[in-house]
mmCIF file of C-alpha atoms in Angstrom:
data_model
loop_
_atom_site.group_PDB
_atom_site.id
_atom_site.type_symbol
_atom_site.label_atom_id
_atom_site.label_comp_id
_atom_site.label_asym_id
_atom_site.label_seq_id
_atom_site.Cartn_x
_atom_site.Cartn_y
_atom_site.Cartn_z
ATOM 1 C CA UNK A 183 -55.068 52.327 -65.749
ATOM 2 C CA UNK A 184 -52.114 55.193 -65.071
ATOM 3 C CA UNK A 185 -54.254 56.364 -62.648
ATOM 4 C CA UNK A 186 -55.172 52.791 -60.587
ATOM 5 C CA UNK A 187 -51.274 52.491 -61.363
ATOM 6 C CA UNK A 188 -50.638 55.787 -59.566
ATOM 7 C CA UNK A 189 -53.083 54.994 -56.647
ATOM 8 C CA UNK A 190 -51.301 51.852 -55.925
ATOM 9 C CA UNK A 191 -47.819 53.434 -55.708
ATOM 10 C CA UNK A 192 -49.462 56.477 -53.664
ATOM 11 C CA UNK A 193 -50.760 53.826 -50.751
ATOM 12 C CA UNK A 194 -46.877 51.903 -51.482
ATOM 13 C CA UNK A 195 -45.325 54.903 -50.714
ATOM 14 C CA UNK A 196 -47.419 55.235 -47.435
ATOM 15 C CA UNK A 197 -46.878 52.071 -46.370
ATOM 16 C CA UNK A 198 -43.163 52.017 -46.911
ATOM 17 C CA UNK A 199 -42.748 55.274 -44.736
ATOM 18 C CA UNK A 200 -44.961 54.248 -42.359
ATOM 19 C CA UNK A 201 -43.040 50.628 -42.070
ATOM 20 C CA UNK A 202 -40.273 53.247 -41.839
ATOM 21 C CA UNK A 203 -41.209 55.418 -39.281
ATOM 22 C CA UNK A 204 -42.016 52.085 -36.787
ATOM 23 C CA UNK A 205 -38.669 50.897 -37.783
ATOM 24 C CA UNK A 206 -37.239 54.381 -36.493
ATOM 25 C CA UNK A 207 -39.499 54.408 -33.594
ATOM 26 C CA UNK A 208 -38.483 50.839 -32.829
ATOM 27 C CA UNK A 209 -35.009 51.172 -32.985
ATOM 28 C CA UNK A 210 -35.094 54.752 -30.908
ATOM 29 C CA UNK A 211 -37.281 52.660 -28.625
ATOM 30 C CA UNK A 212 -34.159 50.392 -28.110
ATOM 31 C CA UNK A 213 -31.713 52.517 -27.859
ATOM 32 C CA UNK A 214 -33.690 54.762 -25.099
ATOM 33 C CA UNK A 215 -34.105 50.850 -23.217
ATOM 34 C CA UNK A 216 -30.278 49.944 -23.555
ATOM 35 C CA UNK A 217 -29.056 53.452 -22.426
ATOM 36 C CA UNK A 218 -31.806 52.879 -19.451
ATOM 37 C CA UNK A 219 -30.369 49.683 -18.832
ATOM 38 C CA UNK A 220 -27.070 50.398 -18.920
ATOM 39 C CA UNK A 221 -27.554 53.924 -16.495
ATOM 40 C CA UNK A 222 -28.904 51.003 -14.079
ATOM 41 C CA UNK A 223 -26.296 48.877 -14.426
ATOM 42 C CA UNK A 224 -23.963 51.842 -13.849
ATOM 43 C CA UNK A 225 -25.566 52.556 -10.329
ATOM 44 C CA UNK A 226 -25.895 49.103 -9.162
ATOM 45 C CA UNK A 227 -22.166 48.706 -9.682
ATOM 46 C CA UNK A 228 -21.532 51.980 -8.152
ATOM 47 C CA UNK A 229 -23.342 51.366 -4.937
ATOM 48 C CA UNK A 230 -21.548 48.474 -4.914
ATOM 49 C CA UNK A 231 -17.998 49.734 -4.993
ATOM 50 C CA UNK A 232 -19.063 52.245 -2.119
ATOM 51 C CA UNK A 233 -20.457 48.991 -0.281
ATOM 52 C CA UNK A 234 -16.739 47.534 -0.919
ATOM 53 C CA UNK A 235 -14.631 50.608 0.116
ATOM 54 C CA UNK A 236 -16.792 50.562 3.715
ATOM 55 C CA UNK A 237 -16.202 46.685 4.042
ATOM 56 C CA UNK A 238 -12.283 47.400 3.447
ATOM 57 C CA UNK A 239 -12.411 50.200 6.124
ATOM 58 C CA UNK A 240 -14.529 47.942 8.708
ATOM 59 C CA UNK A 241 -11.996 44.824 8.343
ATOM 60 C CA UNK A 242 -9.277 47.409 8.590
ATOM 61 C CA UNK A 243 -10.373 49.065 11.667
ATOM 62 C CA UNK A 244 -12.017 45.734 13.464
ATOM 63 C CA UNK A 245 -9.159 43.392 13.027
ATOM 64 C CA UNK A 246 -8.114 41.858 16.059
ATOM 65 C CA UNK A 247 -10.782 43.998 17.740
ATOM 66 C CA UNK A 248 -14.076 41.366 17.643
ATOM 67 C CA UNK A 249 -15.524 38.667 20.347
ATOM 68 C CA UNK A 250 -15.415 36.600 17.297
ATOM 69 C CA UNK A 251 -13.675 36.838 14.363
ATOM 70 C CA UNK A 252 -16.384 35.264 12.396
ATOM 71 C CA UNK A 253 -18.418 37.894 11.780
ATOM 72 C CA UNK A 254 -15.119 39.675 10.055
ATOM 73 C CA UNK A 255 -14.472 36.484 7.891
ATOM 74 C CA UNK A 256 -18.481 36.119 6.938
ATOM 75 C CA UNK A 257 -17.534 39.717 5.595
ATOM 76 C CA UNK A 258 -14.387 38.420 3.710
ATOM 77 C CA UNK A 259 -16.331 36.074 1.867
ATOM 78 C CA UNK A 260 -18.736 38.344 0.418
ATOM 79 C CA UNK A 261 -16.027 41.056 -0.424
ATOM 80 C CA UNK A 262 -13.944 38.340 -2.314
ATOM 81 C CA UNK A 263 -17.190 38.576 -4.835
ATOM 82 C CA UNK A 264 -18.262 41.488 -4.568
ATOM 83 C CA UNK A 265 -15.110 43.026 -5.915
ATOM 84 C CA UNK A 266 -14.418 41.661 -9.020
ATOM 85 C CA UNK A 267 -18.482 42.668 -10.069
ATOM 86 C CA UNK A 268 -17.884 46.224 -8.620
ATOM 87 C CA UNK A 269 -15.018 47.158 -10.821
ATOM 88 C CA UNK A 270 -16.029 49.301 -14.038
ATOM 89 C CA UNK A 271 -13.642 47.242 -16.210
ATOM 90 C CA UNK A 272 -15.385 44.052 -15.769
ATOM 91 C CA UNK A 273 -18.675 44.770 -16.622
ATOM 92 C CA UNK A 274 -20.308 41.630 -16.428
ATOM 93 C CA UNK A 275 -22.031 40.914 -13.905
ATOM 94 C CA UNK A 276 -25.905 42.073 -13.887
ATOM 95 C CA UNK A 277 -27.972 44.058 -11.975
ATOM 96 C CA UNK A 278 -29.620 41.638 -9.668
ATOM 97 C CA UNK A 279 -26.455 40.285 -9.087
ATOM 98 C CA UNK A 280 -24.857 43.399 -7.956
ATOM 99 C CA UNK A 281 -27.862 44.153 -6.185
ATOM 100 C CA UNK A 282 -27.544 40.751 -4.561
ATOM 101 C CA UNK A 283 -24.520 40.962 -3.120
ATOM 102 C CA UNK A 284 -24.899 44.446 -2.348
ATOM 103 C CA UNK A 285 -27.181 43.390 0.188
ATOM 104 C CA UNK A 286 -25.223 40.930 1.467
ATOM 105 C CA UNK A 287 -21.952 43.133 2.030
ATOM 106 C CA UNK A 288 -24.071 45.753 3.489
ATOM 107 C CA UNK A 289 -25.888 43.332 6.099
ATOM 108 C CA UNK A 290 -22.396 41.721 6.755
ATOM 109 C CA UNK A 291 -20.089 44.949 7.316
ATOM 110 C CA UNK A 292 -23.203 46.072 9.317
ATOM 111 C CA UNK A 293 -22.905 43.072 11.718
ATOM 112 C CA UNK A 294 -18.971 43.389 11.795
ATOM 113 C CA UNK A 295 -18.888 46.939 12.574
ATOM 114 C CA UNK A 296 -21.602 46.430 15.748
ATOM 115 C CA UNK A 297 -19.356 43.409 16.858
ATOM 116 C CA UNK A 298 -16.287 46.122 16.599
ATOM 117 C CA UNK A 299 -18.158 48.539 18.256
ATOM 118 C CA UNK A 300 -19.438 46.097 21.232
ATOM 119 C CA UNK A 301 -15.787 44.817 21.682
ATOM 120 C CA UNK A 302 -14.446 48.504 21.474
ATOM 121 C CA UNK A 303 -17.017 49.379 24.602
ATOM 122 C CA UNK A 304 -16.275 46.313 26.161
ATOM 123 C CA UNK A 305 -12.198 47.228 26.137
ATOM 124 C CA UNK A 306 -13.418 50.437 27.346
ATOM 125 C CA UNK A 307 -14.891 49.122 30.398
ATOM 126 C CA UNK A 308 -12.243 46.748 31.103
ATOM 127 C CA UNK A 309 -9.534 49.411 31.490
ATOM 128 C CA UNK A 310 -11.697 51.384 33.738
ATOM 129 C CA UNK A 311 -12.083 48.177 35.762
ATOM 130 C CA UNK A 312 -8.501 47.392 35.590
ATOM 131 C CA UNK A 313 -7.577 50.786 36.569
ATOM 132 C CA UNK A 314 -9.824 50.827 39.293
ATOM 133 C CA UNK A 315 -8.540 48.152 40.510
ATOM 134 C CA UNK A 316 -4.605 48.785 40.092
ATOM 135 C CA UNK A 317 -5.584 51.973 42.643
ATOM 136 C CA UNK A 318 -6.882 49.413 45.301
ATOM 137 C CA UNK A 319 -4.510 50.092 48.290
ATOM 138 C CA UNK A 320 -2.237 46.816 48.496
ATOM 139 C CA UNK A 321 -3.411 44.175 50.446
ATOM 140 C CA UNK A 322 -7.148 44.431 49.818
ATOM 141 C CA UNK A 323 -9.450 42.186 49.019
ATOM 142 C CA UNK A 324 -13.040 41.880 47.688
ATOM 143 C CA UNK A 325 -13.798 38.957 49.900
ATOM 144 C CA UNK A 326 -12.217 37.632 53.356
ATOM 145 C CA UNK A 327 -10.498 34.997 53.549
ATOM 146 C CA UNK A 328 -11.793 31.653 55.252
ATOM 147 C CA UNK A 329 -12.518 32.391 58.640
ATOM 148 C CA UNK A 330 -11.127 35.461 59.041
ATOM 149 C CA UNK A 331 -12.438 39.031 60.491
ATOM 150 C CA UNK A 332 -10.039 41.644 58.529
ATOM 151 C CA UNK A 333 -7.457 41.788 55.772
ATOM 152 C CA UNK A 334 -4.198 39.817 57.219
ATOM 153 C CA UNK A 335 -0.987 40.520 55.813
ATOM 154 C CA UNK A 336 -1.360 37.351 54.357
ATOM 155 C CA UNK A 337 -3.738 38.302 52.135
ATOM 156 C CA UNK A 338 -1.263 40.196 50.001
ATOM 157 C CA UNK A 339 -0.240 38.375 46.850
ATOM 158 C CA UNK A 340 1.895 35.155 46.980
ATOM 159 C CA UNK A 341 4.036 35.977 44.356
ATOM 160 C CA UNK A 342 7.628 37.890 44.477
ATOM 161 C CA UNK A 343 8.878 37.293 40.862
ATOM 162 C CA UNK A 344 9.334 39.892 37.903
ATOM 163 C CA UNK A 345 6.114 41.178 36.439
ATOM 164 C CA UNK A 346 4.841 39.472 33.153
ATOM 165 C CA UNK A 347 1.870 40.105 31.373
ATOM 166 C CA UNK A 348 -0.427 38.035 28.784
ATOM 167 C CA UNK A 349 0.694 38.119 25.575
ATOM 168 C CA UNK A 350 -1.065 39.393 21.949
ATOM 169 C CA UNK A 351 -1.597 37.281 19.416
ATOM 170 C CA UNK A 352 1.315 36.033 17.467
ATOM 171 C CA UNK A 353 1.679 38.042 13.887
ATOM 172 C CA UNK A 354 2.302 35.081 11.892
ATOM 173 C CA UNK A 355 2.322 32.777 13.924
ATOM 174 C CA UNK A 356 2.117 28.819 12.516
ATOM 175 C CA UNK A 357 -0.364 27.271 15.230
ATOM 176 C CA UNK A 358 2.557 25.635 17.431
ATOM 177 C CA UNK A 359 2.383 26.119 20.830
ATOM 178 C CA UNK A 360 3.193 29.988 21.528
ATOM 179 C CA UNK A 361 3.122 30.749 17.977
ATOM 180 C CA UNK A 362 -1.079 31.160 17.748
ATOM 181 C CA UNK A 363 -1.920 33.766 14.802
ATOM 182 C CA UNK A 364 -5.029 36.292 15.469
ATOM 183 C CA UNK A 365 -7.169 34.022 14.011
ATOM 184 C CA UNK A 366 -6.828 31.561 16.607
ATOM 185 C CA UNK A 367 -7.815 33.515 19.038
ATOM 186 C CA UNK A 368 -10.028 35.756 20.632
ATOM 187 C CA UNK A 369 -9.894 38.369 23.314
ATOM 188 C CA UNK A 370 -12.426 38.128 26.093
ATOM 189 C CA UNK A 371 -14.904 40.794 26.698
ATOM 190 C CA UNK A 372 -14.329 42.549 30.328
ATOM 191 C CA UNK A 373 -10.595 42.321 30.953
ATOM 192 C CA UNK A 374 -7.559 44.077 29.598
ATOM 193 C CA UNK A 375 -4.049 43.130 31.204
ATOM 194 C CA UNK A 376 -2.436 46.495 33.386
ATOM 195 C CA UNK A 377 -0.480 47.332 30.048
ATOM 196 C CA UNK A 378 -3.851 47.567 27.927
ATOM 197 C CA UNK A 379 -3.164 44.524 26.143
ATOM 198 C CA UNK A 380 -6.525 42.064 25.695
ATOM 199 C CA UNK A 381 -7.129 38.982 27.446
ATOM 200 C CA UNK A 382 -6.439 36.190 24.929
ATOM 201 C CA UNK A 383 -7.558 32.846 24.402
ATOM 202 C CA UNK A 384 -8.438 30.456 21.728
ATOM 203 C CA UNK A 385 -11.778 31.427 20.136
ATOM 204 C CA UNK A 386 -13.691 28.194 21.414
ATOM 205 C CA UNK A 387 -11.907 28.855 25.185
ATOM 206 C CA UNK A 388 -12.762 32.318 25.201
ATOM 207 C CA UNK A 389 -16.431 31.739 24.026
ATOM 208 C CA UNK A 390 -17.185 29.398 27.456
ATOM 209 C CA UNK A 391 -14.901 31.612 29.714
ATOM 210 C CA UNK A 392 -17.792 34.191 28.575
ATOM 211 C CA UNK A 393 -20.506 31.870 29.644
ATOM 212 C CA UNK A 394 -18.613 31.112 32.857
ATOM 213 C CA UNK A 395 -18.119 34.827 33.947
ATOM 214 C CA UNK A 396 -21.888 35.764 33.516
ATOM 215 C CA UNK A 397 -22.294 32.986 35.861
ATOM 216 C CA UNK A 398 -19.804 34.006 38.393
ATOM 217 C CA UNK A 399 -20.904 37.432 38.101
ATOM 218 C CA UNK A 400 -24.358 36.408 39.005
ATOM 219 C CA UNK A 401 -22.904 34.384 41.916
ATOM 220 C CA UNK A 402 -20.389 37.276 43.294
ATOM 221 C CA UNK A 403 -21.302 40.425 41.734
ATOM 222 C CA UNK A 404 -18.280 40.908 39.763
ATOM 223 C CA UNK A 405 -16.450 39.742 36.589
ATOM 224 C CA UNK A 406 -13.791 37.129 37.400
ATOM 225 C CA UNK A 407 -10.339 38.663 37.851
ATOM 226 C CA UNK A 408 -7.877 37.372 35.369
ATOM 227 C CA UNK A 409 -3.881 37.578 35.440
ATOM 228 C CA UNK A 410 -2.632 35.463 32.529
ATOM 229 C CA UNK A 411 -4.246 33.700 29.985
ATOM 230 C CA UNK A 412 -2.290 33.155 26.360
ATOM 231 C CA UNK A 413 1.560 33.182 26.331
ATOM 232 C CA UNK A 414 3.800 33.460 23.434
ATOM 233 C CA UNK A 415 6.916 31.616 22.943
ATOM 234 C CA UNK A 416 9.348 34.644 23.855
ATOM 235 C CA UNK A 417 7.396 35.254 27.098
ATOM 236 C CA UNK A 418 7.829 31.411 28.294
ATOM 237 C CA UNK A 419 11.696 31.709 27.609
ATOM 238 C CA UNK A 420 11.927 34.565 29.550
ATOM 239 C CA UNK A 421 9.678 33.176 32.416
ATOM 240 C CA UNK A 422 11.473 29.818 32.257
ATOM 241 C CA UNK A 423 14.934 32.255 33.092
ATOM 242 C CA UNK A 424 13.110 33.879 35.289
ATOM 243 C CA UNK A 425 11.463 31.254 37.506
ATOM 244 C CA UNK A 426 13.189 28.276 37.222
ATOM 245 C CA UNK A 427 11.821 24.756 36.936
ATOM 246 C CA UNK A 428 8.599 26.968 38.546
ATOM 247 C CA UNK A 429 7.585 27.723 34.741
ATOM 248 C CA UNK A 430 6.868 25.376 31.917
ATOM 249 C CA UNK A 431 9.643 24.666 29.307
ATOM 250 C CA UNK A 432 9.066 26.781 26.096
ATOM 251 C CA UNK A 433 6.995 24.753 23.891
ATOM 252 C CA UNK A 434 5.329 22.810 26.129
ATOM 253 C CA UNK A 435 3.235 25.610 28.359
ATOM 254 C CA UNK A 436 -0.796 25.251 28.210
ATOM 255 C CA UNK A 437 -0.733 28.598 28.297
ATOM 256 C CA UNK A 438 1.226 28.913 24.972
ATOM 257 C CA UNK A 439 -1.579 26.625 23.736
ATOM 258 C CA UNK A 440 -4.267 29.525 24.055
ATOM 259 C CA UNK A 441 -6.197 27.205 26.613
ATOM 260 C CA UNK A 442 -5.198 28.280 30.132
ATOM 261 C CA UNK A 443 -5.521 31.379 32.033
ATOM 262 C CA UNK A 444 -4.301 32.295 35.667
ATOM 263 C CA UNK A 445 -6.416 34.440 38.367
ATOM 264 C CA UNK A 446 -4.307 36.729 40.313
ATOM 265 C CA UNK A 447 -2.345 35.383 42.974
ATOM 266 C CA UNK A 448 -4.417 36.550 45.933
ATOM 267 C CA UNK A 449 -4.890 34.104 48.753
ATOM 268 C CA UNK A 450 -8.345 35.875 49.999
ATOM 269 C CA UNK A 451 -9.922 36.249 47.025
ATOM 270 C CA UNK A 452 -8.845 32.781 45.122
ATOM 271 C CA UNK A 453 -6.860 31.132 47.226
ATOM 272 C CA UNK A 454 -7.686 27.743 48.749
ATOM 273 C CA UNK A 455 -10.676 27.391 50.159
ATOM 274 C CA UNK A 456 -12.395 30.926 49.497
ATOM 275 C CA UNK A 457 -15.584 31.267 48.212
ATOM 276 C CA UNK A 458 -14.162 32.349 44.461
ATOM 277 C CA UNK A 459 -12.470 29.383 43.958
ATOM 278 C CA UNK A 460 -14.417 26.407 45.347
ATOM 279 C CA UNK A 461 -17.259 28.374 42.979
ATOM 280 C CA UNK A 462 -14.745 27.756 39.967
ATOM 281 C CA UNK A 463 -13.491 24.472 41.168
ATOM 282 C CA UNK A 464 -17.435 23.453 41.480
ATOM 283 C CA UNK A 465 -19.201 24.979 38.221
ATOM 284 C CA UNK A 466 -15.817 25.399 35.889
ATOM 285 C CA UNK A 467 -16.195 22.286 34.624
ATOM 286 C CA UNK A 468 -19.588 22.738 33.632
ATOM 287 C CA UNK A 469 -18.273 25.191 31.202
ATOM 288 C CA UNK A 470 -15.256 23.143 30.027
ATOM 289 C CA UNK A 471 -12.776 24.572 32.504
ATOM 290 C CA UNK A 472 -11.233 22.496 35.060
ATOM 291 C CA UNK A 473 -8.181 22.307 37.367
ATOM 292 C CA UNK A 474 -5.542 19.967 36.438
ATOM 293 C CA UNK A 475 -4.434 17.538 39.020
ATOM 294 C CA UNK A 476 -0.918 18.631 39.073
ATOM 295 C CA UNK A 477 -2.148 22.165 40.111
ATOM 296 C CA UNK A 478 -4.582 21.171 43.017
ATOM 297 C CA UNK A 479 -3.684 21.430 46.585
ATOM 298 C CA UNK A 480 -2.054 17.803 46.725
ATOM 299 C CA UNK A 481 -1.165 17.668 43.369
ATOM 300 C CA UNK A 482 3.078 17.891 42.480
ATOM 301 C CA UNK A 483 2.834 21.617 41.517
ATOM 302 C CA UNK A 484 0.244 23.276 43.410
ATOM 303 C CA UNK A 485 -1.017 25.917 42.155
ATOM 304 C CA UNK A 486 -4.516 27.740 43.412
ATOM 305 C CA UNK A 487 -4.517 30.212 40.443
ATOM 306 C CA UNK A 488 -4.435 28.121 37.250
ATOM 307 C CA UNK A 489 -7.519 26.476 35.525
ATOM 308 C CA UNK A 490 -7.400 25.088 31.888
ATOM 309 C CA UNK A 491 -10.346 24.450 29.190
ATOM 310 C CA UNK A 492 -10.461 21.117 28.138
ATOM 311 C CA UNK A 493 -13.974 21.405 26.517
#
């Protein structure tokens, strides 16, 4: 019997290291899985926060400086997540989920930095052409006038007043009419003013003045010539000094309202009755920009250069 007895405890013994041994194994097994996990976890959240610093630096560096401001805000959205997850001390989220919305910050800063860029080459090209044409000898024009052989005097600009120049977006502005903020509007993509300063209308304006100057560049084989297009409040009061009852009363401009721009005051390239304008006049309104009655050639303010988008 001692020895059955001694048998039995033998193969106990066995057992109960062997149970021992998995239970070692089993709990080295986790711990290897959860430090694995965790490493993961680690690097997800840390290609994450790289993702985020980029996305700061692109909405830094693009603001103000794309067609369309969308593509900066689609980025804005994703960053406003994709923070909170990335930081160490909130360690919460998992790794699909910072791998999710890794992806989607790095497609979205990827789409706002080629807009930046596009707009950047775009600027680029627009001061060249607006420096090649500031050194066009006064009183030249790209097209004759109606009827006529050579450049006339009269082809020289009509107007004799101070210089003033389109105006930037309005740094806090609240919407009112020469008080539009950045994101209200959006710079066009061929034209800078002669001081460098971006074309400027509201985003929906400036989106059909685009599809209206691939047209007219089609027709003439040149981008539409622009003067003016938004004007801030400060610029109106000074024009209204300037000009007289000529210029709108502060407040109440269309151009203050982001939806009006003004050609240069050439007679033989927009005047009445050249080709340029009865062009515009004819296919503007196709693209929501017309003339307003008050500024055609028997209306109470006549005025050949002005057209306004009215949608």
């Amino acid at each position: 019997m001692r020895a059955a007895d001694a048998a039995h405890e033998r193969v106990a013994d066995a057992a109960a290291s062997e149970a021992h041994d998995a239970a070692v194994r089993s709990a080295v097994d986790a711990a290897a899985q959860r430090s694995a996990a965790a490493r993961t976890q680690d690097e997800a959240r840390a290609a994450l926060a790289g993702l985020v610093e980029q996305a700061r630096a692109t909405l830094a560096a693009s603001e103000g400086a794309v067609a369309d401001d969308a593509v900066r805000q689609a980025v804005a959205a994703v960053l406003a997540e994709a923070e909170p997850a990335a930081d160490p001390a909130s360690p919460g989220a998992s790794v699909a989920t910072l791998r999710r919305l890794a992806a989607a910050l790095a497609a979205a800063e990827a789409t706002a930095a080629q807009a930046h860029a596009e707009w950047t080459a775009a600027q680029a090209s627009a001061a060249a052409a607006a420096a090649a044409r500031a050194a066009r000898p006064s009183g030249t024009s790209t097209s004759p006038g109606p009827g006529s052989g050579s450049t006339p005097p009269s082809c020289e600009t009509t107007y004799s007043g101070p210089p003033f120049y389109t105006s930037p977006a309005t740094e806090g502005g609240d919407g009112t009419n020469g008080k539009l903020p950045p994101s209200a509007l959006a710079a066009v993509s061929w034209d800078v003013d002669p001081r460098g300063t971006p074309y400027y209308l509201r985003t929906d304006a400036t989106a059909a003045l685009e599809r209206l100057n691939a047209a007219f560049r089609a027709r003439f084989g040149h981008d539409l010539d622009l003067d003016l297009t938004y004007r801030d409040y400060a610029t109106q009061v000074a024009m209204r000094d300037a000009l007289g009852s000529v210029a709108a009363v502060p407040g109440t401009s269309s151009h203050g309202t982001g939806l009006a721009l003004d050609v240069p005051e050439l007679p033989c390239e927009y005047g009445w009755g050249t080709p340029q304008r009865e062009w515009l006049v004819a296919n503007g309104p196709s693209y929501g920009w017309v003339v307003p009655s008050w500024a055609r050639q028997n209306g109470s303010n006549p005025e050949y250069w002005h057209f306004e988008y009215r949608g």
